Amino acid sequence: DRGVEGATNIVDAGTEGTKVAAGTTAQRGSTTGQYRYNTTTGFFEGYNGTSFVALAPTPTVSSVSPTEVESAAGGNQDFVIQGTNFDTGTTVKFVANDNTEFSASSVVLNSSIQITATVAKSSFVNSKEPYDVVVTANSGLTASKDNTINVDNNPSWTTAAGSLGGGFEGDSYSFTVAATDADGDTIAYSLQSGALPSGGNLDSSTGVI
């Protein structure tokens, strides 16, 4: 029903409720102050002169796991996001420190307090960390957790596998092992198993044995 132009107050004496305009998102108007029920989202909404604001519970994000991504490993990464007021149609995007962004390829609603977002590991760039996680509910309302995702790739050996060399007992020898890190992080060397010969030592900073 069309309201009376110029009316300032509406009084409803009924008990069942007042019927307001209802329609899809595509059928929205553009008049400031319009109030309607959106049949697409399932929420009441009002137009504030710039955008429609849904009358719906605002989502929150309390935690994201994991918080590190090995971007060079290939394949996808699943992020478990916990919070409140998640619903069907909730989306997730990741925002870099230069404000570029990309969306999760899929989002699974586990419950109203947990969703799982899947995205290609290669989407994350070390120079653009940390990434914010932004969740948008079906109502259009958003929540974010800032500076949450970092890139951390494994270092790789530049020294070939196998023997480093040999020598005779009592003589002095020096061997060097070396590795690089794709993220530019400092590398530390340590002996993982076994033991060096008597009198041998490993420099954890330089890789010199």
C-alpha positions as MATLAB code, in Angstrom:
seq = 'DRGVEGATNIVDAGTEGTKVAAGTTAQRGSTTGQYRYNTTTGFFEGYNGTSFVALAPTPTVSSVSPTEVESAAGGNQDFVIQGTNFDTGTTVKFVANDNTEFSASSVVLNSSIQITATVAKSSFVNSKEPYDVVVTANSGLTASKDNTINVDNNPSWTTAAGSLGGGFEGDSYSFTVAATDADGDTIAYSLQSGALPSGGNLDSSTGVI';
ca = [
       0.000    0.000    0.000;
       1.165    3.536   -0.776;
       1.468    5.856    2.215;
      -0.110    9.291    2.356;
       2.351   11.927    1.137;
       3.230   14.378    3.860;
       2.121   12.117    6.726;
       4.397   12.448    9.758;
       3.028    9.728   12.053;
       1.446    6.346   11.493;
      -0.645    4.781   14.220;
      -1.391    1.069   14.076;
      -3.952   -0.177   16.535;
      -3.700   -3.820   15.489;
      -1.899   -6.633   17.260;
      -0.677   -8.772   14.354;
       1.771   -6.266   12.871;
       2.126   -3.625   10.180;
       2.656   -4.733    6.574;
       5.552   -2.953    4.858;
       6.760   -3.158    1.279;
       8.453   -6.439    0.368;
      10.597   -7.317   -2.628;
      13.905   -8.604   -3.907;
      17.244   -6.797   -3.787;
      16.782   -5.917   -7.479;
      13.488   -4.184   -6.651;
      14.952   -1.715   -4.163;
      14.015    1.932   -4.443;
      16.222    4.976   -3.951;
      14.278    7.258   -1.650;
      15.898    8.185    1.641;
      13.924    6.794    4.551;
      12.381    3.869    2.695;
      11.826    0.836    4.890;
      11.125   -2.597    3.425;
      11.470   -6.353    3.780;
      14.099   -7.820    1.447;
      12.890  -11.208    0.217;
      16.346  -11.983   -1.205;
      18.251  -11.615    2.054;
      15.399  -12.344    4.455;
      15.975   -9.147    6.451;
      14.182   -5.847    6.957;
      16.212   -2.910    5.654;
      16.137    0.855    5.363;
      17.703    3.271    2.862;
      19.841    5.999    4.473;
      20.387    8.034    1.320;
      23.578    6.204    0.409;
      22.904    2.510    0.880;
      20.466    0.046    2.361;
      21.213   -0.929    5.959;
      19.918   -4.287    7.111;
      18.188   -4.751   10.452;
      20.090   -7.924   11.252;
      22.575   -9.174   13.851;
      26.103   -8.022   13.057;
      28.641  -10.846   12.598;
      31.813  -10.970   14.667;
      35.161  -12.730   14.123;
      36.973  -14.036   17.206;
      39.623  -16.305   15.707;
      41.134  -17.547   12.437;
      43.187  -20.743   12.058;
      45.803  -21.179   10.722;
      47.469  -17.765   10.762;
      50.414  -18.707    8.509;
      50.347  -19.815    4.858;
      53.064  -21.577    2.883;
      52.259  -19.784   -0.368;
      54.825  -21.681   -2.456;
      53.537  -25.124   -1.468;
      50.734  -25.233   -4.033;
      47.155  -26.343   -3.501;
      44.532  -24.749   -1.274;
      44.415  -23.592    2.328;
      41.362  -24.079    4.539;
      40.804  -21.391    7.158;
      38.516  -22.137   10.098;
      36.901  -18.871   11.187;
      35.036  -18.646   14.473;
      32.736  -15.866   15.611;
      28.990  -15.186   15.748;
      25.987  -14.594   13.487;
      27.268  -16.449   10.422;
      24.558  -17.537    7.978;
      24.008  -19.101    4.580;
      25.508  -16.793    1.982;
      28.293  -15.527    4.260;
      31.412  -14.623    2.230;
      35.081  -14.186    3.160;
      37.780  -12.023    1.620;
      41.420  -11.363    2.452;
      42.817   -7.828    2.341;
      46.568   -7.214    1.954;
      48.560   -4.384    3.538;
      48.341   -2.458    0.225;
      44.518   -2.831    0.262;
      44.425   -5.292   -2.643;
      42.026   -8.111   -1.913;
      40.751  -11.484   -3.078;
      37.834  -13.670   -2.068;
      37.746  -17.232   -0.812;
      36.886  -19.689   -3.586;
      34.348  -21.359   -1.308;
      32.828  -20.841    2.128;
      31.164  -23.635    4.106;
      28.758  -22.750    6.896;
      29.596  -25.193    9.698;
      27.329  -23.428   12.183;
      26.251  -19.931   13.162;
      29.574  -19.596   15.008;
      31.971  -21.270   12.557;
      32.706  -21.187    8.833;
      35.468  -22.744    6.712;
      36.908  -20.627    3.893;
      39.056  -22.168    1.150;
      41.539  -20.207   -0.986;
      44.577  -20.986   -3.155;
      47.822  -20.709   -1.169;
      49.470  -18.913   -4.091;
      47.057  -15.985   -3.622;
      49.141  -14.760   -0.682;
      52.258  -12.658   -1.313;
      54.983  -12.261    1.295;
      55.543   -8.548    0.593;
      51.839   -7.873    1.204;
      51.531   -9.495    4.629;
      49.866   -9.299    7.057;
      46.406   -9.921    5.618;
      43.092   -8.912    7.189;
      40.181  -11.353    7.152;
      36.805   -9.785    6.332;
      33.536  -11.701    6.765;
      30.314  -10.463    5.156;
      27.014  -11.980    6.259;
      24.066  -12.456    3.923;
      22.611   -9.221    5.314;
      25.602   -7.268    3.970;
      26.907   -6.496    7.458;
      30.622   -7.158    7.933;
      33.193   -8.061   10.561;
      36.964   -8.243   10.296;
      40.066   -9.460   12.091;
      43.025   -7.293   11.151;
      46.663   -8.295   10.589;
      45.829  -11.987   10.900;
      47.437  -13.967    8.058;
      51.189  -14.071    7.402;
      53.174  -15.837    4.688;
      55.828  -18.303    5.887;
      57.431  -20.564    3.262;
      59.925  -23.275    4.140;
      63.587  -22.598    3.330;
      65.249  -24.724    0.657;
      68.762  -26.146    0.394;
      71.203  -24.833   -2.185;
      73.733  -27.436   -1.029;
      73.111  -30.712   -2.837;
      72.195  -33.784   -0.812;
      74.970  -36.302   -0.216;
      78.518  -36.251    1.089;
      80.126  -32.902    1.933;
      83.604  -34.382    1.597;
      86.090  -36.347    3.664;
      89.523  -36.190    5.243;
      92.046  -37.852    7.474;
      91.991  -38.053   11.236;
      93.992  -35.264   12.835;
      93.754  -32.874    9.858;
      91.603  -29.717    9.818;
      88.771  -29.446    7.346;
      85.957  -26.980    6.680;
      82.657  -27.593    4.884;
      79.769  -25.188    4.299;
      76.069  -25.952    3.923;
      73.745  -23.243    2.587;
      70.032  -22.638    2.170;
      67.783  -19.797    1.041;
      64.448  -18.548    2.293;
      61.782  -17.374   -0.161;
      60.444  -14.882    2.384;
      63.858  -13.353    3.078;
      63.805  -14.521    6.697;
      67.026  -15.207    8.606;
      68.125  -18.834    8.402;
      69.533  -20.734   11.371;
      71.347  -24.076   10.977;
      71.214  -26.900   13.491;
      72.107  -30.583   13.649;
      68.906  -32.638   13.396;
      70.272  -36.103   14.204;
      73.522  -37.934   14.848;
      76.682  -36.116   15.883;
      79.607  -34.342   14.289;
      83.042  -35.994   14.596;
      84.997  -35.205   17.736;
      86.320  -31.652   17.529;
      83.710  -30.620   14.940;
      81.174  -27.844   15.356;
      78.445  -26.157   13.302;
      78.098  -22.376   13.077;
      74.330  -21.859   13.310;
      74.510  -18.517   11.519;
      76.837  -19.302    8.583;
      76.371  -23.019    8.042;
      80.112  -23.621    8.296;
      81.139  -26.997    9.751;
];
